[in-house]
Amino acid sequence: MKEKIIAPSLLAADFGNLQRDIEMVNQSEAQWFHVDIMDGVFVPNISFGMPVVSAIKQHAKKTMDVHLMITNPDQYISTFAKLGATNLTVHYEACSHLHRTLQSIKNEGMKAGVALNPHTPVDLLKEVIKDIDIVLVMSVNPGFGGQSFIQHTYDKVMRLKQLIIDQNADTLIEIDGGVTTENAAKLIKAGADVLVAGSFVFKAENQTQTIKDLKTLANA
Ligand code: DX5
Ligand code: ZN
């Protein structure tokens, strides 16, 4: 079985000590950095923009997994490629021409991800699943860290996994929102490959150990 991935979300880091928190992730067993971009329009919150992403890139030594919670993401694809994103995920709900958007992301040399809000059915990806490297399943409503996990996510992940198997695709399933050691193992069992964790990691007393705990559960 392929190794399951832990992606700490920097949204929950201490921005006054961002370099310190990035180094913690560098030294940990996590494989990806999850970077949340919010525009205050697609979601009711603003996170941070390009200068901060560029600062993150200077220190982060691992895969940069960028999650765009913005309207009109096409406008910024090449910008994020230049900023050093490895994976670029756009929201299904923000794209009128998703197939074209996916091709543009890949043409810029990045892995292409599609995020689904909690109300968006997985079936809507049926015609494009083979073109998607990562499906990010939102397990909270996007916009804020620290929210509680939506239980319906397990069923949704199982349906998505089946869709991927049926079409013989090699798409990864990423879960974002409210991930803890309580739900990690069950999410993996349902079919998840990547677990994003913000508050659970950064609010923990021992952050490195918390990442290790999540990774052990995910790979048990
Ligand atoms: C929410 C973001 C998440 C967020 C997760 O809109 O997409 O990546 O950082 O935070 P937690 O793990 O605290 O729910
Ligand atoms: Zn995210």
Coordinates of N, CA and C and ligand atoms in Angstrom, one line a residue:
M1 N 0.8 -1.2 0.0 CA 0.0 0.0 0.0 C 0.9 1.3 0.0
K2 N 0.4 2.3 -0.7 CA 1.2 3.5 -0.8 C 1.1 4.2 0.6
E3 N 2.3 4.9 0.9 CA 2.3 5.6 2.2 C 1.3 6.7 2.3
K4 N 0.5 6.8 3.4 CA -0.5 7.8 3.5 C 0.2 9.1 4.0
I5 N -0.3 10.2 3.6 CA 0.3 11.5 3.7 C -0.3 12.4 4.8
I6 N 0.5 13.0 5.6 CA 0.0 14.0 6.6 C 0.5 15.4 6.1
A7 N -0.5 16.3 6.1 CA -0.3 17.7 5.5 C -0.7 18.7 6.6
P8 N 0.2 19.2 7.4 CA -0.2 20.2 8.4 C -0.6 21.5 7.7
S9 N -1.7 22.1 8.1 CA -2.2 23.3 7.5 C -1.6 24.5 8.2
L10 N -0.8 25.3 7.5 CA -0.1 26.5 8.1 C -1.1 27.6 8.5
L11 N -2.4 27.5 8.1 CA -3.4 28.4 8.5 C -3.4 28.5 10.1
A12 N -3.1 27.4 10.7 CA -3.2 27.3 12.2 C -1.8 27.6 12.8
A13 N -0.8 27.9 12.0 CA 0.5 28.2 12.6 C 0.5 29.6 13.3
D14 N 1.5 29.8 14.1 CA 1.7 31.1 14.7 C 2.4 32.0 13.7
F15 N 1.7 33.0 13.1 CA 2.2 33.8 12.0 C 3.4 34.7 12.5
G16 N 3.4 34.9 13.8 CA 4.5 35.7 14.3 C 5.8 34.9 14.4
N17 N 5.6 33.6 14.3 CA 6.8 32.7 14.4 C 6.7 31.7 13.2
L18 N 6.4 32.2 12.0 CA 6.1 31.3 10.9 C 7.3 30.4 10.6
Q19 N 8.5 31.0 10.6 CA 9.7 30.2 10.2 C 9.9 29.1 11.2
R20 N 9.7 29.4 12.5 CA 9.9 28.3 13.5 C 8.9 27.2 13.3
D21 N 7.6 27.5 12.9 CA 6.6 26.5 12.7 C 6.9 25.7 11.5
I22 N 7.4 26.4 10.4 CA 7.8 25.7 9.2 C 8.9 24.7 9.5
E23 N 9.9 25.1 10.3 CA 11.0 24.2 10.6 C 10.5 23.0 11.4
M24 N 9.5 23.2 12.2 CA 9.0 22.1 13.0 C 8.4 21.1 12.0
V25 N 7.7 21.5 11.0 CA 7.1 20.6 10.0 C 8.3 20.0 9.2
N26 N 9.3 20.8 8.8 CA 10.4 20.2 8.1 C 11.0 19.0 8.8
Q27 N 11.2 19.2 10.2 CA 11.8 18.1 11.0 C 10.9 17.0 11.3
S28 N 9.6 17.1 11.0 CA 8.6 16.1 11.5 C 8.4 15.0 10.4
E29 N 7.5 14.1 10.7 CA 7.3 13.0 9.7 C 6.2 13.4 8.7
A30 N 5.7 14.7 8.7 CA 4.7 15.1 7.7 C 5.4 15.2 6.4
Q31 N 4.6 14.9 5.3 CA 5.2 14.9 4.0 C 4.9 16.2 3.2
W32 N 3.8 16.9 3.5 CA 3.3 18.0 2.7 C 3.1 19.2 3.7
F33 N 3.2 20.4 3.1 CA 2.7 21.7 3.7 C 1.4 22.0 3.1
H34 N 0.4 22.2 3.8 CA -0.9 22.6 3.2 C -1.0 24.1 3.4
V35 N -1.3 24.8 2.3 CA -1.3 26.3 2.3 C -2.7 26.8 1.8
D36 N -3.4 27.4 2.7 CA -4.8 27.9 2.4 C -4.8 29.3 1.9
I37 N -5.4 29.5 0.7 CA -5.5 30.9 0.2 C -7.0 31.2 0.1
M38 N -7.4 32.3 0.9 CA -8.8 32.7 0.9 C -8.9 34.1 0.5
D39 N -10.0 34.4 -0.3 CA -10.1 35.8 -0.9 C -11.1 36.6 -0.3
G40 N -11.9 36.2 0.7 CA -12.9 37.0 1.3 C -14.2 37.1 0.4
V41 N -14.2 36.4 -0.7 CA -15.3 36.4 -1.6 C -15.9 35.0 -1.8
F42 N -15.0 34.1 -2.2 CA -15.5 32.7 -2.3 C -15.8 32.1 -0.9
V43 N -15.0 32.6 0.1 CA -15.3 32.2 1.5 C -15.3 33.5 2.3
P44 N -16.0 33.4 3.5 CA -16.1 34.7 4.3 C -14.9 34.9 5.2
N45 N -13.7 34.8 4.6 CA -12.5 35.1 5.4 C -11.3 35.3 4.4
I46 N -10.3 36.0 4.9 CA -9.1 36.3 4.1 C -7.9 35.7 4.8
S47 N -7.1 34.9 4.2 CA -6.0 34.3 4.9 C -4.7 35.1 4.7
F48 N -4.0 34.8 3.6 CA -2.8 35.5 3.3 C -2.6 35.4 1.8
G49 N -1.7 36.2 1.2 CA -1.4 36.3 -0.2 C 0.0 35.9 -0.6
M50 N 0.3 36.4 -1.8 CA 1.6 35.9 -2.4 C 2.9 36.2 -1.7
P51 N 3.0 37.4 -1.0 CA 4.3 37.6 -0.3 C 4.5 36.6 0.8
V52 N 3.4 36.2 1.5 CA 3.5 35.2 2.5 C 3.8 33.8 1.9
V53 N 3.2 33.5 0.8 CA 3.5 32.2 0.2 C 5.0 32.1 -0.2
S54 N 5.5 33.2 -0.7 CA 6.9 33.3 -1.1 C 7.8 33.1 0.1
A55 N 7.4 33.7 1.2 CA 8.2 33.5 2.4 C 8.1 32.0 2.9
I56 N 7.0 31.4 2.8 CA 6.8 30.0 3.2 C 7.8 29.2 2.3
K57 N 7.7 29.4 1.0 CA 8.5 28.6 0.1 C 10.0 28.7 0.4
Q58 N 10.5 29.9 0.9 CA 11.9 30.0 1.2 C 12.4 29.0 2.3
H59 N 11.5 28.6 3.2 CA 11.9 27.8 4.3 C 11.3 26.4 4.2
A60 N 10.2 26.2 3.5 CA 9.6 24.9 3.5 C 10.3 23.9 2.6
K61 N 10.7 22.7 3.1 CA 11.5 21.8 2.4 C 10.7 20.6 1.8
K62 N 9.4 20.7 1.9 CA 8.6 19.6 1.4 C 7.5 20.1 0.4
T63 N 6.8 19.1 -0.2 CA 5.8 19.4 -1.1 C 4.9 20.6 -0.6
M64 N 4.7 21.6 -1.5 CA 3.8 22.7 -1.2 C 2.4 22.4 -1.8
D65 N 1.4 22.1 -1.0 CA 0.1 21.8 -1.4 C -0.8 23.0 -1.2
V66 N -1.1 23.7 -2.3 CA -1.9 25.0 -2.2 C -3.3 24.7 -2.5
H67 N -4.2 25.2 -1.6 CA -5.6 25.1 -1.6 C -6.2 26.5 -1.9
L68 N -6.7 26.7 -3.1 CA -7.2 28.0 -3.4 C -8.7 28.1 -3.1
M69 N -9.1 28.9 -2.1 CA -10.5 29.1 -1.9 C -10.8 30.5 -2.4
I70 N -10.8 30.6 -3.7 CA -10.9 31.9 -4.3 C -11.8 31.8 -5.6
T71 N -12.5 32.9 -6.0 CA -13.2 32.9 -7.2 C -12.2 33.2 -8.3
N72 N -12.6 32.7 -9.5 CA -11.7 32.9 -10.7 C -10.3 32.5 -10.5
P73 N -10.0 31.2 -10.1 CA -8.7 30.7 -9.8 C -7.8 30.7 -11.1
D74 N -8.4 30.7 -12.3 CA -7.6 30.6 -13.5 C -6.6 31.8 -13.6
Q75 N -7.1 32.9 -13.1 CA -6.3 34.1 -13.2 C -4.9 34.0 -12.5
Y76 N -4.8 33.0 -11.5 CA -3.6 33.0 -10.7 C -2.8 31.7 -10.8
I77 N -3.2 30.8 -11.8 CA -2.5 29.6 -11.9 C -1.0 29.7 -12.2
S78 N -0.6 30.6 -13.1 CA 0.8 30.7 -13.4 C 1.6 31.4 -12.2
T79 N 0.9 32.3 -11.5 CA 1.5 32.9 -10.3 C 1.9 31.9 -9.3
F80 N 0.9 31.0 -9.0 CA 1.3 30.0 -8.0 C 2.3 29.0 -8.5
A81 N 2.4 28.7 -9.8 CA 3.5 27.9 -10.3 C 4.8 28.6 -10.0
K82 N 4.9 29.9 -10.3 CA 6.1 30.7 -10.1 C 6.5 30.7 -8.6
L83 N 5.4 30.7 -7.7 CA 5.7 30.8 -6.3 C 6.2 29.4 -5.7
G84 N 6.1 28.4 -6.6 CA 6.7 27.1 -6.2 C 5.7 26.1 -5.7
A85 N 4.4 26.3 -6.0 CA 3.4 25.3 -5.6 C 3.7 23.9 -6.3
T86 N 3.6 22.8 -5.5 CA 3.7 21.5 -6.1 C 2.4 21.1 -6.6
N87 N 1.4 21.2 -5.7 CA 0.0 20.9 -6.1 C -0.9 22.1 -6.0
L88 N -1.8 22.3 -7.0 CA -2.7 23.4 -6.9 C -4.1 22.9 -7.0
T89 N -4.9 23.2 -5.9 CA -6.2 22.7 -5.9 C -7.2 23.9 -6.0
V90 N -8.2 23.7 -6.9 CA -9.2 24.8 -7.1 C -10.5 24.2 -6.6
H91 N -11.5 25.0 -6.3 CA -12.8 24.5 -5.9 C -13.7 24.3 -7.1
Y92 N -14.3 23.1 -7.1 CA -15.3 22.7 -8.1 C -16.3 23.9 -8.3
E93 N -16.8 24.4 -7.2 CA -17.8 25.5 -7.2 C -17.4 26.8 -7.8
A94 N -16.1 26.9 -8.0 CA -15.5 28.2 -8.5 C -15.1 28.1 -9.9
C95 N -15.4 27.0 -10.6 CA -14.9 26.8 -11.9 C -16.0 26.5 -12.9
S96 N -16.1 27.3 -13.9 CA -17.2 27.0 -15.0 C -16.6 26.1 -16.0
H97 N -15.3 26.1 -16.2 CA -14.6 25.3 -17.2 C -13.5 24.4 -16.6
L98 N -14.0 23.5 -15.7 CA -13.1 22.8 -14.9 C -12.0 22.0 -15.7
H99 N -12.5 21.4 -16.8 CA -11.5 20.6 -17.6 C -10.4 21.5 -18.1
R100 N -10.7 22.7 -18.5 CA -9.7 23.6 -19.0 C -8.8 24.0 -17.9
T101 N -9.4 24.3 -16.7 CA -8.6 24.7 -15.6 C -7.6 23.6 -15.2
L102 N -8.0 22.4 -15.2 CA -7.1 21.3 -14.8 C -6.0 21.2 -15.8
Q103 N -6.2 21.3 -17.1 CA -5.2 21.3 -18.1 C -4.2 22.4 -17.9
S104 N -4.7 23.6 -17.6 CA -3.8 24.8 -17.3 C -2.9 24.5 -16.2
I105 N -3.4 23.9 -15.1 CA -2.6 23.7 -13.9 C -1.4 22.7 -14.3
K106 N -1.8 21.6 -15.0 CA -0.8 20.6 -15.4 C 0.2 21.2 -16.4
N107 N -0.3 22.1 -17.3 CA 0.7 22.7 -18.3 C 1.7 23.6 -17.6
E108 N 1.4 24.0 -16.4 CA 2.3 24.8 -15.6 C 3.2 23.9 -14.7
G109 N 3.1 22.6 -14.9 CA 4.0 21.7 -14.2 C 3.6 21.3 -12.8
M110 N 2.3 21.6 -12.4 CA 1.8 21.2 -11.1 C 0.9 20.1 -11.1
K111 N 0.6 19.4 -10.0 CA -0.4 18.4 -9.9 C -1.7 19.2 -9.7
A112 N -2.8 18.7 -10.3 CA -4.1 19.4 -10.3 C -5.0 18.8 -9.4
G113 N -5.6 19.6 -8.4 CA -6.5 19.2 -7.5 C -7.9 19.8 -7.6
V114 N -8.9 19.1 -7.2 CA -10.3 19.7 -7.2 C -10.8 19.6 -5.8
A115 N -11.3 20.6 -5.2 CA -11.9 20.6 -3.8 C -13.4 20.6 -4.0
L116 N -14.1 19.8 -3.1 CA -15.5 19.8 -3.1 C -16.0 20.3 -1.7
N117 N -16.9 21.3 -1.8 CA -17.6 21.7 -0.5 C -18.5 20.6 0.0
P118 N -18.8 20.6 1.3 CA -19.6 19.5 1.9 C -20.9 19.2 1.1
H119 N -21.5 20.2 0.5 CA -22.8 19.9 -0.2 C -22.6 19.4 -1.6
T120 N -21.4 19.4 -2.1 CA -21.2 19.1 -3.6 C -21.0 17.6 -3.7
P121 N -21.9 16.9 -4.5 CA -21.7 15.4 -4.7 C -20.5 15.0 -5.5
V122 N -19.9 13.9 -5.1 CA -18.8 13.4 -5.8 C -19.1 13.0 -7.2
D123 N -20.3 12.6 -7.5 CA -20.7 12.2 -8.9 C -20.4 13.3 -9.9
L124 N -20.4 14.5 -9.5 CA -20.1 15.6 -10.5 C -18.7 15.6 -11.1
L125 N -17.9 14.7 -10.5 CA -16.5 14.6 -11.0 C -16.3 13.4 -12.0
K126 N -17.5 12.7 -12.2 CA -17.4 11.5 -13.0 C -16.7 11.6 -14.4
E127 N -17.0 12.7 -15.1 CA -16.5 12.9 -16.4 C -15.0 13.4 -16.5
V128 N -14.5 13.8 -15.3 CA -13.1 14.3 -15.3 C -12.2 13.6 -14.3
I129 N -12.7 12.6 -13.7 CA -11.9 12.0 -12.6 C -10.5 11.6 -13.1
K130 N -10.4 11.1 -14.3 CA -9.0 10.7 -14.8 C -8.1 11.8 -15.0
D131 N -8.6 13.0 -15.1 CA -7.8 14.2 -15.3 C -7.4 14.9 -14.0
I132 N -7.9 14.3 -12.8 CA -7.6 14.9 -11.5 C -6.6 14.1 -10.8
D133 N -5.5 14.8 -10.3 CA -4.5 14.1 -9.5 C -5.0 14.0 -8.0
I134 N -5.7 15.0 -7.5 CA -6.1 15.0 -6.1 C -7.6 15.5 -6.0
V135 N -8.4 14.8 -5.3 CA -9.7 15.3 -4.9 C -9.6 15.7 -3.5
L136 N -9.9 16.9 -3.1 CA -9.9 17.4 -1.7 C -11.3 17.4 -1.3
V137 N -11.6 16.6 -0.3 CA -13.0 16.6 0.2 C -13.0 17.4 1.5
M138 N -13.8 18.5 1.4 CA -13.9 19.4 2.6 C -14.8 18.7 3.6
S139 N -14.2 18.5 4.8 CA -15.0 17.9 5.9 C -15.5 18.9 6.9
V140 N -15.3 20.2 6.5 CA -16.0 21.4 7.2 C -16.3 22.3 6.1
N141 N -17.1 23.4 6.4 CA -17.3 24.4 5.4 C -16.1 25.3 5.3
P142 N -15.5 25.5 4.1 CA -14.2 26.2 4.0 C -14.3 27.6 4.5
G143 N -13.2 28.1 5.0 CA -13.1 29.5 5.4 C -12.4 29.7 6.8
F144 N -12.5 28.6 7.6 CA -11.9 28.8 8.9 C -11.3 27.5 9.4
G145 N -10.3 27.6 10.2 CA -9.7 26.4 10.9 C -10.5 26.2 12.2
G146 N -10.3 25.1 12.8 CA -10.8 24.8 14.1 C -12.3 24.4 14.2
Q147 N -12.9 24.1 13.0 CA -14.3 23.7 13.1 C -14.5 22.2 13.3
S148 N -15.7 21.8 13.6 CA -15.8 20.3 13.9 C -16.2 19.6 12.6
F149 N -15.6 18.4 12.6 CA -15.7 17.5 11.4 C -17.1 17.1 11.1
I150 N -17.5 17.1 9.9 CA -18.8 16.6 9.4 C -18.8 15.1 9.2
Q151 N -19.6 14.4 10.0 CA -19.6 12.9 10.0 C -20.0 12.3 8.6
H152 N -20.8 13.0 7.9 CA -21.2 12.5 6.5 C -20.0 12.3 5.6
T153 N -18.9 12.9 5.9 CA -17.7 12.7 5.1 C -17.3 11.3 4.8
Y154 N -17.5 10.4 5.8 CA -17.0 9.0 5.6 C -17.7 8.4 4.4
D155 N -19.1 8.6 4.3 CA -19.9 8.0 3.2 C -19.4 8.6 1.9
K156 N -19.1 9.9 1.9 CA -18.7 10.6 0.7 C -17.4 10.1 0.2
V157 N -16.5 9.9 1.1 CA -15.1 9.4 0.7 C -15.3 7.9 0.2
M158 N -16.1 7.1 0.7 CA -16.3 5.8 0.2 C -16.9 5.8 -1.2
R159 N -17.8 6.7 -1.5 CA -18.4 6.8 -2.8 C -17.3 7.3 -3.8
L160 N -16.5 8.3 -3.4 CA -15.4 8.8 -4.2 C -14.4 7.7 -4.5
K161 N -14.1 6.9 -3.5 CA -13.1 5.9 -3.7 C -13.6 4.9 -4.8
Q162 N -14.9 4.6 -4.7 CA -15.5 3.6 -5.7 C -15.4 4.2 -7.1
L163 N -15.7 5.5 -7.2 CA -15.7 6.2 -8.5 C -14.3 6.1 -9.1
I164 N -13.3 6.3 -8.2 CA -11.9 6.2 -8.7 C -11.5 4.8 -9.1
I165 N -11.9 3.8 -8.3 CA -11.6 2.4 -8.7 C -12.4 2.0 -10.0
D166 N -13.6 2.4 -10.1 CA -14.4 2.1 -11.3 C -13.8 2.6 -12.6
Q167 N -13.1 3.7 -12.5 CA -12.5 4.3 -13.7 C -11.0 4.0 -13.8
N168 N -10.5 3.2 -12.9 CA -9.1 2.9 -12.9 C -8.2 4.1 -12.9
A169 N -8.6 5.1 -12.1 CA -7.9 6.4 -12.0 C -6.9 6.3 -10.9
D170 N -5.8 7.1 -10.9 CA -4.9 7.1 -9.7 C -5.0 8.3 -8.9
T171 N -6.2 8.9 -8.8 CA -6.4 10.1 -8.1 C -6.3 9.9 -6.5
L172 N -5.6 10.8 -5.9 CA -5.5 10.8 -4.4 C -6.7 11.4 -3.8
I173 N -7.2 10.9 -2.6 CA -8.3 11.6 -1.9 C -7.7 12.3 -0.6
E174 N -7.9 13.6 -0.5 CA -7.4 14.4 0.6 C -8.5 14.9 1.4
I175 N -8.4 14.8 2.7 CA -9.5 15.3 3.6 C -9.0 16.5 4.3
D176 N -9.9 17.5 4.4 CA -9.5 18.8 4.9 C -10.6 19.4 5.8
G177 N -10.2 19.5 7.1 CA -11.1 20.1 8.1 C -11.5 19.2 9.3
G178 N -11.1 19.6 10.5 CA -11.5 18.9 11.7 C -10.9 17.5 11.8
V179 N -9.7 17.3 11.1 CA -9.0 16.0 11.3 C -8.3 15.9 12.6
T180 N -8.5 14.8 13.3 CA -7.8 14.5 14.6 C -7.5 13.0 14.6
T181 N -6.9 12.6 15.8 CA -6.6 11.2 16.0 C -7.9 10.4 16.2
E182 N -9.0 11.1 16.4 CA -10.3 10.4 16.6 C -10.8 9.9 15.3
N183 N -10.6 10.6 14.2 CA -11.2 10.2 12.9 C -10.2 9.8 11.8
A184 N -8.9 9.9 12.1 CA -7.9 9.6 11.1 C -8.0 8.2 10.6
A185 N -8.0 7.2 11.4 CA -8.0 5.8 11.0 C -9.3 5.5 10.2
K186 N -10.4 6.0 10.6 CA -11.7 5.7 9.9 C -11.7 6.4 8.5
L187 N -11.1 7.5 8.4 CA -11.0 8.2 7.1 C -10.1 7.4 6.2
I188 N -9.0 6.9 6.7 CA -8.1 6.1 5.8 C -8.9 4.8 5.4
K189 N -9.6 4.2 6.3 CA -10.3 3.0 6.0 C -11.4 3.3 4.9
A190 N -11.9 4.5 4.9 CA -13.0 4.8 3.9 C -12.3 5.1 2.6
G191 N -11.0 5.3 2.5 CA -10.3 5.5 1.2 C -9.4 6.7 1.1
A192 N -9.3 7.4 2.2 CA -8.4 8.7 2.2 C -6.9 8.3 2.0
D193 N -6.2 9.2 1.3 CA -4.8 9.1 1.1 C -4.0 10.2 1.8
V194 N -4.6 11.3 2.0 CA -3.9 12.5 2.5 C -4.8 13.1 3.6
L195 N -4.3 13.4 4.8 CA -5.0 14.0 5.8 C -4.4 15.4 6.1
V196 N -5.2 16.5 6.0 CA -4.8 17.8 6.3 C -5.2 18.0 7.8
A197 N -4.3 18.6 8.6 CA -4.6 18.9 10.0 C -4.0 20.2 10.4
G198 N -4.9 21.2 10.8 CA -4.4 22.5 11.2 C -4.4 22.6 12.7
S199 N -5.5 23.0 13.3 CA -5.6 23.2 14.7 C -5.1 22.0 15.5
F200 N -5.4 20.8 15.1 CA -5.1 19.6 15.9 C -3.5 19.5 16.1
V201 N -2.8 19.9 15.0 CA -1.3 19.9 15.1 C -0.8 21.1 15.8
F202 N -1.2 22.3 15.4 CA -0.5 23.5 15.9 C -1.0 23.9 17.3
K203 N -2.2 23.5 17.7 CA -2.6 23.8 19.1 C -2.1 22.7 20.1
A204 N -1.5 21.7 19.6 CA -1.0 20.6 20.4 C 0.2 21.0 21.3
E205 N 0.4 20.4 22.4 CA 1.5 20.7 23.3 C 2.8 20.2 22.6
N206 N 2.7 19.0 22.1 CA 3.8 18.4 21.3 C 3.5 18.2 19.9
Q207 N 3.8 19.2 19.0 CA 3.3 19.2 17.7 C 3.9 18.1 16.8
T208 N 5.2 17.8 17.0 CA 5.9 16.8 16.3 C 5.4 15.4 16.6
Q209 N 5.1 15.2 17.9 CA 4.5 13.9 18.3 C 3.1 13.8 17.7
T210 N 2.4 14.9 17.7 CA 1.0 14.8 17.2 C 1.0 14.4 15.7
I211 N 1.9 15.0 14.9 CA 2.1 14.6 13.5 C 2.4 13.1 13.4
K212 N 3.3 12.7 14.3 CA 3.7 11.3 14.3 C 2.6 10.3 14.6
D213 N 1.7 10.8 15.6 CA 0.6 10.0 16.0 C -0.4 9.8 14.8
L214 N -0.7 11.0 14.1 CA -1.6 10.9 13.0 C -1.0 10.0 11.9
K215 N 0.3 10.1 11.6 CA 0.9 9.3 10.6 C 0.9 7.8 10.9
T216 N 1.1 7.5 12.2 CA 1.1 6.1 12.6 C -0.4 5.5 12.4
L217 N -1.4 6.3 12.8 CA -2.8 5.8 12.6 C -3.1 5.7 11.2
A218 N -2.6 6.6 10.3 CA -2.9 6.6 8.9 C -2.3 5.4 8.2
N219 N -1.1 5.0 8.7 CA -0.4 3.9 8.1 C -0.4 2.6 8.8
A220 N -1.4 2.4 9.7 CA -1.5 1.2 10.5 C -2.0 0.0 9.7
Ligands
DX5_1 C1 -10.4 25.4 6.0 C2 -9.1 25.1 5.4 C3 -8.3 24.1 6.2 C4 -8.0 24.4 7.6 C5 -8.2 23.2 8.4 O1 -11.1 26.2 5.1 O2 -9.2 24.7 4.1 O3 -7.2 23.7 5.5 O4 -6.8 25.0 7.8 O5 -8.1 23.5 9.7 P1 -8.5 22.5 10.9 O6 -7.6 21.3 10.7 O7 -8.2 23.3 12.1 O8 -9.9 22.2 10.7
ZN2 ZN -7.3 23.7 3.1

